[in-house]
Coordinates of C-alpha atoms and ligand atoms in Angstrom, one line a residue:
M1 CA 60.5 163.6 77.9
S2 CA 62.0 164.7 81.2
R3 CA 60.5 162.7 84.0
H4 CA 59.9 166.0 85.8
L5 CA 57.6 167.5 83.3
V6 CA 53.9 166.8 82.9
R7 CA 53.3 164.0 80.5
A8 CA 50.5 163.3 78.1
G9 CA 47.2 162.7 79.8
A10 CA 48.4 164.4 83.0
T11 CA 47.9 168.0 82.2
A12 CA 48.9 170.8 84.4
P13 CA 46.5 171.7 87.2
D14 CA 44.0 174.4 86.6
E15 CA 45.5 176.7 89.2
T16 CA 46.4 179.4 86.7
A17 CA 48.5 182.2 88.0
P18 CA 46.4 185.3 88.9
R19 CA 48.9 187.6 87.2
A20 CA 48.4 186.1 83.8
L21 CA 44.6 186.1 84.2
L22 CA 44.6 189.7 85.3
L23 CA 46.7 190.5 82.3
A24 CA 44.2 188.6 80.1
Q25 CA 41.3 190.8 81.4
R26 CA 43.1 194.0 80.5
L27 CA 44.4 192.5 77.2
R28 CA 40.8 191.8 76.1
G29 CA 40.1 195.5 76.3
R30 CA 43.2 196.3 74.2
I31 CA 43.2 193.8 71.4
G32 CA 39.7 192.4 71.4
A33 CA 38.0 189.8 73.7
D34 CA 37.8 187.2 70.9
K35 CA 41.5 187.0 70.6
V36 CA 42.2 186.2 74.3
L37 CA 41.4 182.6 75.4
T38 CA 41.3 181.5 79.1
D39 CA 38.6 178.8 78.9
P40 CA 40.4 175.5 79.9
A41 CA 38.6 173.6 77.2
Q42 CA 40.0 176.0 74.5
L43 CA 43.4 176.0 76.1
R44 CA 43.8 172.3 75.8
T45 CA 44.4 172.6 72.0
Y46 CA 47.6 174.5 72.8
E47 CA 49.1 172.2 75.4
C48 CA 51.8 170.8 73.2
D49 CA 53.6 171.0 69.9
G50 CA 54.5 167.9 67.8
L51 CA 56.3 166.4 70.8
A52 CA 53.0 165.4 72.4
T53 CA 54.6 163.7 75.4
F54 CA 55.4 167.1 76.9
R55 CA 52.2 169.0 77.8
V56 CA 51.5 172.1 79.8
R57 CA 48.3 174.0 79.7
P58 CA 48.9 177.8 79.4
A59 CA 47.1 180.3 81.6
V60 CA 46.2 182.4 78.5
V61 CA 46.3 182.0 74.8
V62 CA 46.4 185.1 72.5
L63 CA 45.4 184.6 68.9
A64 CA 47.3 187.6 67.5
G65 CA 45.7 189.1 64.5
D66 CA 48.6 191.4 63.5
R67 CA 51.9 192.8 64.6
D68 CA 50.3 195.4 66.9
D69 CA 48.6 192.6 68.9
V70 CA 51.9 190.9 69.4
V71 CA 53.5 194.2 70.5
E72 CA 50.7 195.0 72.9
T73 CA 50.8 191.5 74.4
V74 CA 54.5 191.4 74.8
R75 CA 54.6 194.9 76.4
M76 CA 52.0 193.9 78.9
C77 CA 53.8 190.7 79.7
A78 CA 57.0 192.7 80.2
A79 CA 55.2 195.2 82.5
D80 CA 53.7 192.5 84.6
G81 CA 56.6 190.0 84.6
V82 CA 54.5 187.3 82.9
P83 CA 56.4 184.8 80.7
F84 CA 55.3 184.3 77.1
V85 CA 55.9 181.7 74.4
A86 CA 55.5 182.2 70.7
R87 CA 53.8 179.5 68.7
G88 CA 53.6 179.1 64.9
S89 CA 52.0 176.0 63.5
G90 CA 52.9 173.9 66.5
T91 CA 54.7 171.2 64.4
G92 CA 58.0 171.5 66.4
L93 CA 59.4 168.2 67.6
S94 CA 61.4 169.3 70.6
G95 CA 58.7 171.0 72.8
G96 CA 59.9 174.5 71.8
A97 CA 56.3 175.8 71.7
M98 CA 55.2 174.1 74.8
P99 CA 53.5 176.7 76.9
V100 CA 54.4 178.0 80.4
A101 CA 51.7 177.1 82.9
D102 CA 51.5 180.7 84.4
G103 CA 52.2 182.4 81.1
V104 CA 50.8 183.6 77.8
L105 CA 51.0 181.6 74.6
I106 CA 51.1 184.0 71.6
V107 CA 49.8 182.2 68.5
L108 CA 51.0 183.7 65.2
S109 CA 49.2 181.5 62.7
R110 CA 46.7 184.4 61.8
L111 CA 49.6 186.5 60.7
R112 CA 49.7 184.8 57.3
R113 CA 50.1 187.6 54.8
I114 CA 52.7 187.5 52.0
V115 CA 53.8 191.2 52.3
S116 CA 55.8 191.5 49.1
V117 CA 57.2 189.4 46.3
D118 CA 60.2 190.9 44.5
P119 CA 61.4 188.5 41.9
D120 CA 64.0 190.9 40.4
N121 CA 65.9 191.0 43.7
A122 CA 64.8 187.4 44.6
R123 CA 63.2 188.3 47.9
V124 CA 59.9 187.5 49.5
E125 CA 58.7 189.2 52.7
A126 CA 56.2 187.3 54.7
E127 CA 54.4 187.4 58.1
P128 CA 55.5 184.7 60.5
G129 CA 52.4 182.5 60.2
V130 CA 52.8 182.0 56.4
I131 CA 53.3 178.3 55.6
N132 CA 56.7 177.4 54.2
L133 CA 55.3 176.0 51.0
W134 CA 53.3 179.1 50.2
V135 CA 56.6 181.0 49.7
T136 CA 57.5 178.8 46.8
R137 CA 54.0 179.0 45.5
E138 CA 54.3 182.8 45.4
A139 CA 57.7 182.7 43.8
A140 CA 56.9 179.9 41.3
P141 CA 55.3 182.1 38.6
Y142 CA 58.7 183.9 38.4
G143 CA 60.6 180.7 38.0
Q144 CA 61.9 180.9 41.5
A145 CA 61.5 178.8 44.7
Y146 CA 62.2 178.9 48.4
A147 CA 64.9 176.3 49.1
P148 CA 64.6 175.1 52.7
D149 CA 62.0 172.3 52.6
P150 CA 61.3 170.6 55.9
S151 CA 59.2 167.5 55.5
S152 CA 56.5 169.4 57.4
Q153 CA 56.5 172.2 54.7
Q154 CA 52.8 171.9 54.0
V155 CA 52.0 173.0 57.5
C156 CA 54.9 174.6 59.4
S157 CA 55.3 178.3 59.5
I158 CA 58.1 180.6 58.3
G159 CA 58.3 182.1 61.8
G160 CA 58.8 178.6 63.3
N161 CA 61.3 177.8 60.6
V162 CA 63.4 180.9 61.5
A163 CA 63.2 180.1 65.2
E164 CA 64.3 176.5 64.7
N165 CA 66.7 177.2 61.8
A166 CA 64.7 174.5 59.9
G167 CA 66.4 172.2 57.5
G168 CA 65.1 169.8 54.9
A169 CA 66.0 167.3 52.2
H170 CA 67.4 170.0 49.9
C171 CA 69.5 171.8 52.5
L172 CA 72.4 169.5 51.6
K173 CA 73.0 171.7 48.5
Y174 CA 71.2 174.9 49.4
G175 CA 71.9 175.4 53.1
F176 CA 69.5 175.8 56.1
T177 CA 67.0 178.5 56.9
V178 CA 69.8 180.7 58.2
N179 CA 71.3 180.8 54.7
H180 CA 68.1 182.1 53.2
V181 CA 66.8 184.7 55.7
T182 CA 68.1 188.2 55.0
G183 CA 66.0 190.2 57.4
A184 CA 63.5 190.0 60.2
E185 CA 61.2 192.4 62.1
V186 CA 61.3 191.3 65.7
V187 CA 59.3 192.3 68.8
L188 CA 61.9 192.2 71.6
P189 CA 60.9 190.8 75.0
D190 CA 60.2 194.3 76.3
G191 CA 57.8 195.1 73.4
E192 CA 60.2 197.2 71.3
V193 CA 60.1 196.5 67.6
V194 CA 63.5 196.2 65.9
H195 CA 64.7 195.3 62.4
L196 CA 67.5 192.8 62.1
G197 CA 69.2 192.6 58.7
G198 CA 67.1 193.7 55.7
T199 CA 67.0 192.9 52.0
A200 CA 70.7 193.2 51.3
P201 CA 72.7 189.9 51.4
E202 CA 75.1 191.1 54.0
H203 CA 75.1 193.7 56.8
P204 CA 78.0 195.2 58.7
G205 CA 78.4 194.8 62.4
L206 CA 77.6 191.8 64.6
D207 CA 75.3 189.3 62.9
L208 CA 72.3 189.7 65.3
L209 CA 70.0 188.2 62.7
G210 CA 72.2 185.1 62.6
A211 CA 71.9 184.9 66.4
F212 CA 68.1 185.3 66.2
V213 CA 67.8 182.5 63.6
G214 CA 67.7 179.2 65.6
S215 CA 67.1 181.0 69.0
E216 CA 63.9 179.0 69.5
G217 CA 61.8 182.0 70.6
T218 CA 64.1 183.0 73.4
L219 CA 65.2 186.3 71.9
G220 CA 61.9 187.7 70.8
I221 CA 59.1 187.2 68.3
A222 CA 59.5 187.6 64.5
T223 CA 56.6 189.4 63.1
R224 CA 58.0 189.7 59.5
V225 CA 60.6 187.7 57.7
T226 CA 62.5 188.5 54.5
V227 CA 63.8 185.5 52.7
R228 CA 65.8 185.0 49.5
T229 CA 64.4 182.9 46.7
I230 CA 66.5 180.9 44.3
Q231 CA 66.2 180.4 40.6
A232 CA 64.4 177.1 39.9
P233 CA 67.0 174.8 38.3
E234 CA 66.9 174.0 34.6
A235 CA 66.7 170.3 35.3
V236 CA 65.8 168.0 38.2
R237 CA 66.4 164.3 38.1
T238 CA 65.5 161.9 40.8
M239 CA 66.4 158.2 41.4
L240 CA 65.4 155.6 43.9
V241 CA 68.0 153.0 44.6
G242 CA 67.5 149.8 46.6
F243 CA 70.3 148.1 48.6
R244 CA 70.6 144.7 50.4
T245 CA 72.6 146.3 53.2
V246 CA 72.6 149.6 55.1
A247 CA 76.4 149.7 54.8
D248 CA 76.2 149.7 51.0
A249 CA 73.6 152.5 51.0
A250 CA 75.7 154.6 53.4
G251 CA 78.9 153.9 51.5
T252 CA 77.2 155.1 48.3
V253 CA 76.4 158.4 50.0
S254 CA 80.0 158.9 51.0
D255 CA 81.3 157.9 47.5
I256 CA 79.0 160.3 45.8
I257 CA 80.2 163.3 47.8
A258 CA 83.8 162.1 47.6
A259 CA 83.4 162.1 43.8
G260 CA 82.8 165.9 44.0
I261 CA 79.1 165.6 43.2
L262 CA 76.8 167.7 45.4
P263 CA 73.3 166.3 45.0
A264 CA 70.3 168.5 45.8
A265 CA 69.2 165.8 48.2
V266 CA 70.3 162.3 49.4
E267 CA 67.7 160.7 51.7
M268 CA 67.9 157.3 53.2
M269 CA 65.3 154.9 54.7
D270 CA 66.0 151.5 56.3
A271 CA 63.8 148.4 56.2
L272 CA 61.5 149.3 59.0
A273 CA 60.9 152.9 57.7
I274 CA 60.2 151.4 54.2
E275 CA 57.7 149.0 55.7
A276 CA 55.9 151.9 57.5
A277 CA 55.8 154.0 54.3
E278 CA 54.5 151.1 52.3
A279 CA 51.7 150.5 54.8
A280 CA 50.8 154.2 54.8
V281 CA 51.1 155.4 51.2
S282 CA 51.9 152.4 49.0
C283 CA 55.0 154.1 47.6
G284 CA 56.1 150.9 45.8
Y285 CA 59.8 151.0 47.0
P286 CA 62.0 148.1 45.7
E287 CA 60.8 144.8 47.3
G288 CA 63.3 143.2 49.7
A289 CA 65.3 146.4 50.1
V290 CA 67.1 146.7 53.4
A291 CA 67.8 150.3 52.6
V292 CA 66.8 152.8 49.9
L293 CA 68.3 156.1 48.8
V294 CA 66.3 158.8 47.2
I295 CA 68.9 160.8 45.3
E296 CA 68.0 164.1 43.5
L297 CA 70.3 166.1 41.3
D298 CA 69.5 169.5 40.0
G299 CA 71.1 172.3 37.9
P300 CA 72.0 172.8 34.3
L301 CA 70.7 170.0 32.1
A302 CA 74.0 168.8 30.7
E303 CA 75.7 168.8 34.2
V304 CA 72.8 166.9 35.8
E305 CA 72.7 164.3 33.0
E306 CA 76.5 163.6 33.3
Q307 CA 76.4 163.5 37.1
F308 CA 73.4 161.3 37.2
R309 CA 75.3 158.7 35.1
Q310 CA 78.2 158.9 37.6
V311 CA 75.8 158.4 40.6
E312 CA 74.3 155.3 38.9
T313 CA 77.8 153.9 38.4
I314 CA 78.7 154.6 42.0
A315 CA 75.6 153.0 43.4
D316 CA 76.1 149.9 41.1
A317 CA 79.6 149.5 42.4
R318 CA 78.3 149.5 45.9
G319 CA 75.9 146.7 45.1
A320 CA 72.6 148.5 44.3
F321 CA 70.1 145.8 43.2
E322 CA 67.5 148.1 41.8
T323 CA 67.7 151.6 40.4
R324 CA 64.6 153.5 39.3
I325 CA 64.7 156.8 37.5
A326 CA 61.7 159.1 37.7
K327 CA 60.4 159.6 34.2
D328 CA 58.2 162.5 35.0
D329 CA 56.9 164.7 37.9
T330 CA 54.3 162.1 38.9
E331 CA 57.0 159.4 39.4
R332 CA 59.2 161.9 41.1
A333 CA 56.4 162.8 43.5
L334 CA 55.8 159.1 44.3
M335 CA 59.5 158.6 45.1
W336 CA 59.3 161.5 47.5
R337 CA 55.9 160.5 48.9
G338 CA 57.4 157.5 50.8
R339 CA 60.2 159.6 52.3
K340 CA 58.1 162.7 53.1
S341 CA 55.4 160.7 54.8
A342 CA 57.7 158.4 56.7
F343 CA 57.4 160.1 60.2
A344 CA 53.6 159.9 60.2
A345 CA 53.7 156.5 58.5
V346 CA 55.5 155.0 61.5
G347 CA 52.2 155.5 63.4
R348 CA 50.8 152.6 61.2
I349 CA 53.2 150.1 62.7
S350 CA 53.5 151.3 66.2
P351 CA 51.1 152.7 68.8
A352 CA 53.6 155.5 69.6
Y353 CA 57.0 156.6 68.5
Y354 CA 59.6 159.2 69.4
V355 CA 61.5 161.1 66.8
Q356 CA 65.1 161.8 67.5
D357 CA 67.3 164.2 65.6
G358 CA 71.1 164.1 65.8
V359 CA 74.0 164.7 63.5
I360 CA 77.2 162.7 62.8
P361 CA 80.0 163.1 60.3
R362 CA 78.6 161.5 57.1
T363 CA 81.5 159.1 56.8
R364 CA 80.5 157.4 60.1
L365 CA 77.1 156.5 58.9
P366 CA 77.6 152.7 58.6
E367 CA 79.1 152.3 62.0
V368 CA 76.6 154.6 63.7
L369 CA 73.6 152.8 62.1
S370 CA 75.0 149.5 63.2
E371 CA 75.6 150.9 66.8
I372 CA 72.0 152.2 66.8
G373 CA 70.9 148.7 65.9
R374 CA 72.9 147.2 68.7
L375 CA 71.6 149.7 71.3
A376 CA 68.0 149.0 70.0
D377 CA 68.5 145.3 70.4
E378 CA 69.9 145.7 73.8
A379 CA 66.9 147.8 74.9
D380 CA 64.5 145.5 73.1
V381 CA 63.1 148.5 71.2
R382 CA 62.5 148.8 67.4
V383 CA 64.0 151.8 65.6
A384 CA 63.2 152.9 62.1
N385 CA 65.8 155.1 60.5
V386 CA 64.8 157.8 57.9
F387 CA 67.1 160.7 57.4
H388 CA 69.0 163.3 55.5
A389 CA 72.0 161.0 54.7
G390 CA 73.9 163.6 52.8
D391 CA 74.1 165.9 55.8
G392 CA 74.6 163.0 58.3
N393 CA 71.4 164.2 59.9
L394 CA 69.9 161.1 61.6
H395 CA 66.2 160.7 62.5
P396 CA 65.9 157.5 64.4
L397 CA 62.2 156.9 65.0
I398 CA 62.0 154.9 68.3
L399 CA 58.9 152.8 68.4
F400 CA 57.1 152.0 71.7
D401 CA 53.8 151.1 73.1
D402 CA 52.6 153.9 75.3
T403 CA 50.2 151.7 77.2
V404 CA 53.1 149.7 78.6
P405 CA 54.4 151.3 81.8
G406 CA 58.0 152.4 81.4
A407 CA 58.1 152.0 77.6
A408 CA 58.2 155.8 77.0
E409 CA 61.1 156.2 79.4
A410 CA 62.9 153.3 77.7
A411 CA 62.4 155.1 74.3
E412 CA 63.7 158.3 75.8
E413 CA 66.7 156.6 77.3
L414 CA 67.6 155.0 74.0
G415 CA 67.2 158.3 72.2
F416 CA 69.6 160.0 74.6
A417 CA 72.1 157.1 74.2
I418 CA 72.0 157.8 70.4
L419 CA 72.6 161.5 71.0
D420 CA 75.6 160.7 73.2
L421 CA 76.9 158.6 70.4
C422 CA 76.5 161.5 68.0
V423 CA 78.4 163.9 70.3
D424 CA 81.2 161.3 70.9
L425 CA 81.7 161.1 67.1
G426 CA 82.0 164.9 66.8
G427 CA 78.4 165.5 65.7
S428 CA 75.5 167.3 67.4
I429 CA 72.5 166.7 69.6
T430 CA 70.2 168.3 66.9
G431 CA 70.4 168.9 63.2
E432 CA 67.2 170.8 62.6
H433 CA 64.5 170.0 65.2
G434 CA 66.0 172.2 67.9
V435 CA 66.7 171.7 71.6
G436 CA 63.4 173.0 73.1
V437 CA 62.6 171.5 76.4
E438 CA 63.3 167.9 75.3
K439 CA 67.1 168.2 74.8
K440 CA 68.1 171.0 77.0
S441 CA 69.7 168.7 79.5
R442 CA 71.9 167.4 76.7
M443 CA 73.3 170.8 75.9
A444 CA 76.0 170.4 78.6
R445 CA 77.0 167.1 76.9
Q446 CA 77.9 169.0 73.7
F447 CA 79.0 172.4 75.1
T448 CA 81.4 173.5 77.8
S449 CA 80.2 175.6 80.7
A450 CA 82.0 178.6 79.1
D451 CA 80.1 178.0 75.8
L452 CA 76.8 177.9 77.7
D453 CA 77.6 181.0 79.7
T454 CA 78.4 182.9 76.5
M455 CA 75.1 181.9 75.0
Q456 CA 73.3 183.0 78.2
L457 CA 75.0 186.4 78.0
V458 CA 73.6 186.9 74.4
R459 CA 70.2 185.8 75.6
C460 CA 70.4 188.3 78.5
A461 CA 71.2 191.1 76.2
F462 CA 67.9 190.5 74.3
D463 CA 65.8 189.4 77.3
P464 CA 67.2 190.6 80.6
A465 CA 64.0 189.6 82.5
G466 CA 64.1 186.0 81.0
L467 CA 60.4 186.2 79.9
A468 CA 60.7 184.9 76.3
N469 CA 60.2 181.1 76.2
P470 CA 61.8 180.4 79.6
G471 CA 62.8 176.9 80.4
K472 CA 63.8 176.1 76.8
L473 CA 67.1 175.6 75.1
F474 CA 69.4 176.2 78.1
P475 CA 70.1 173.5 80.7
T476 CA 70.4 176.0 83.5
P477 CA 68.5 179.2 83.3
R478 CA 70.6 182.1 84.6
L479 CA 69.5 185.5 85.7
C480 CA 71.2 188.4 84.0
G481 CA 73.0 189.7 87.0
E482 CA 74.5 186.3 87.6
R483 CA 78.2 185.9 87.2
P484 CA 79.3 183.5 84.5
G485 CA 81.5 180.7 85.8
V486 CA 81.5 177.1 86.9
R487 CA 78.1 175.8 87.9
T488 CA 77.5 174.8 91.5
A489 CA 75.0 172.2 92.7
A490 CA 72.5 175.0 93.4
D491 CA 72.8 176.1 89.7
T492 CA 71.6 172.8 88.5
H493 CA 68.3 173.0 90.2
D494 CA 65.6 175.0 88.5
P495 CA 62.8 175.4 91.0
A496 CA 60.5 177.0 88.4
L497 CA 60.3 173.8 86.5
G498 CA 61.0 171.4 89.4
E499 CA 63.8 169.9 87.3
V500 CA 67.1 168.5 88.4
F501 CA 69.7 167.7 85.7
Ligands
FAD601 C1 56.1 165.2 60.2 C2 57.1 166.3 60.6 C3 58.2 166.4 59.8 C4 59.2 167.3 60.1 N1 60.3 167.5 59.2 C5 61.2 168.4 59.5 C6 62.3 168.6 58.6 O1 62.5 167.9 57.6 N2 63.1 169.6 58.9 C7 63.0 170.4 60.0 O2 63.8 171.3 60.2 N3 62.0 170.2 60.9 C8 61.0 169.3 60.6 N4 60.0 169.1 61.5 C9 59.9 170.0 62.7 C10 59.1 171.3 62.5 O3 58.1 171.2 61.5 C11 60.0 172.5 62.3 O4 60.8 172.7 63.5 C12 59.3 173.8 62.0 O5 60.3 174.8 61.7 C13 58.4 174.3 63.2 O6 57.6 175.3 62.7 P1 56.2 175.7 63.4 O7 55.6 176.8 62.7 O8 55.4 174.5 63.6 O9 56.8 176.2 64.8 P2 56.3 175.8 66.3 O10 56.3 174.4 66.5 O11 55.0 176.5 66.5 O12 57.4 176.5 67.1 C14 58.7 176.1 67.1 C15 59.6 177.0 67.9 O13 59.6 178.3 67.2 C16 59.2 179.3 68.1 N5 58.5 180.3 67.3 C17 57.4 180.0 66.5 N6 57.1 181.1 65.8 C18 58.0 182.1 66.1 C19 58.1 183.4 65.8 N7 57.4 184.0 64.9 N8 59.1 184.1 66.4 C20 59.9 183.6 67.3 N9 59.8 182.3 67.7 C21 58.8 181.6 67.1 C22 58.4 178.6 69.2 O14 58.4 179.4 70.4 C23 59.1 177.3 69.3 O15 60.3 177.5 70.1 C24 59.0 168.2 61.2 C25 57.9 168.0 62.0 C26 56.9 167.1 61.7 C27 55.7 167.0 62.6

């Protein structure tokens, strides 16, 4: 929510750059007129991703139908020096898929074919527009599943997951997207098609696939992705535990891990998040709870049963006042419904809200949550906390009234104060939602100038012209010929975006 970017309701002016429009005319002849949009009314749909406070209307939208459309579009952009941005389902929460005003937005949601399912080798190959949950749906008949499960998994795309290195509730045990992608077909920013990784678990040489995962569309566009599937566990047991204090809930999380138990998921919600979830989906969480934990264990039946008992004992010792154990899949789904719907549910209790995403060492949870409460009181802003407690991945939902002048800015300021807190404690400015446009100014808070220069050198190796998703991820765009080193005052001004950091 940088002050210098166009905010909701104040879209970019219609003075689209002629270069992009000329490109659109030629592109229509190459890939089909119906796939190339320039009508301002149609373009409006694509102005933002899930972070709707950042909006820019693109000059051109390409609804790619297949890989060749992507290649053709990227090649033409490269030849004409027109910037482009990839878009999957547009659920990103950091403005990563926000378009460039004089550029082309390449929408990948029509590339939604499952290319192959290979249960014997536990691999699924998919086009980038395939929805996360569809991968598990394809693997399920073989007793397998795709582990990374963002709460948006019913709508977000595999391509977007790769670009953001998406996480989810079960990443505590199974790891993030990067741990499950073995290969990708990528259209580089000059239009060349390359294959990073493959179907084998490991590849010799530099891990370019690892660099690509989480690069937020700045290194090229994934047109196919190969992921590993896991054997569905023999047993899954889920419990919902109510606590009278946040500290008791947070302490339970630390005690479980310290006991050598690695749950599939440990999710936490505070009182305001519970209130929102109840209002939205009537999930029936324990009445009077100041915090709840959703704890899931999976694995061999005997191990799960034993560890489940241990977890109950730990929670009791920490003062849990109500523990419910899901008897069947319906009850399990209800326990998860409250958690999985929590982001959207907050819309029931506030006209607007801002989702932050930061990471702290798990053991610091009680003090960080109390400090967030103090910062919120000081700013006179309400904050609901719902997060992946096992990973220390916080999601403070900062509530504000967008009709009140200055309220959005106050929410943004509070969000950044929370991120500073995360960094000061040795954590990170993002756990899974990416940096995008929203947090790029915070990269210099977490990384040294030398770190950022090194990342820029990698980016330049993939994209010397800087056309792929410019203005995202990095605080100070550099050109490839630029010498790495200490930044000067001139470096910190990006005339293209009119931003000053
Ligand atoms: C209610 C809600 C809950 C969420 N919960 C979670 C969660 O639990 N965990 C989590 O990690 N995230 C979560 N998110 C955020 C979001 O869903 C993820 O970041 C997701 O991975 C984005 O996928 P997408 O298809 O919507 O990508 P988009 O938003 O379209 O794009 C995201 C980024 O990826 C780039 N991109 C998209 N496709 C490609 C491609 N094929 N090749 C190269 N770059 C590409 C874009 O340029 C952009 O930078 C949540 C979002 C919402 C709205």
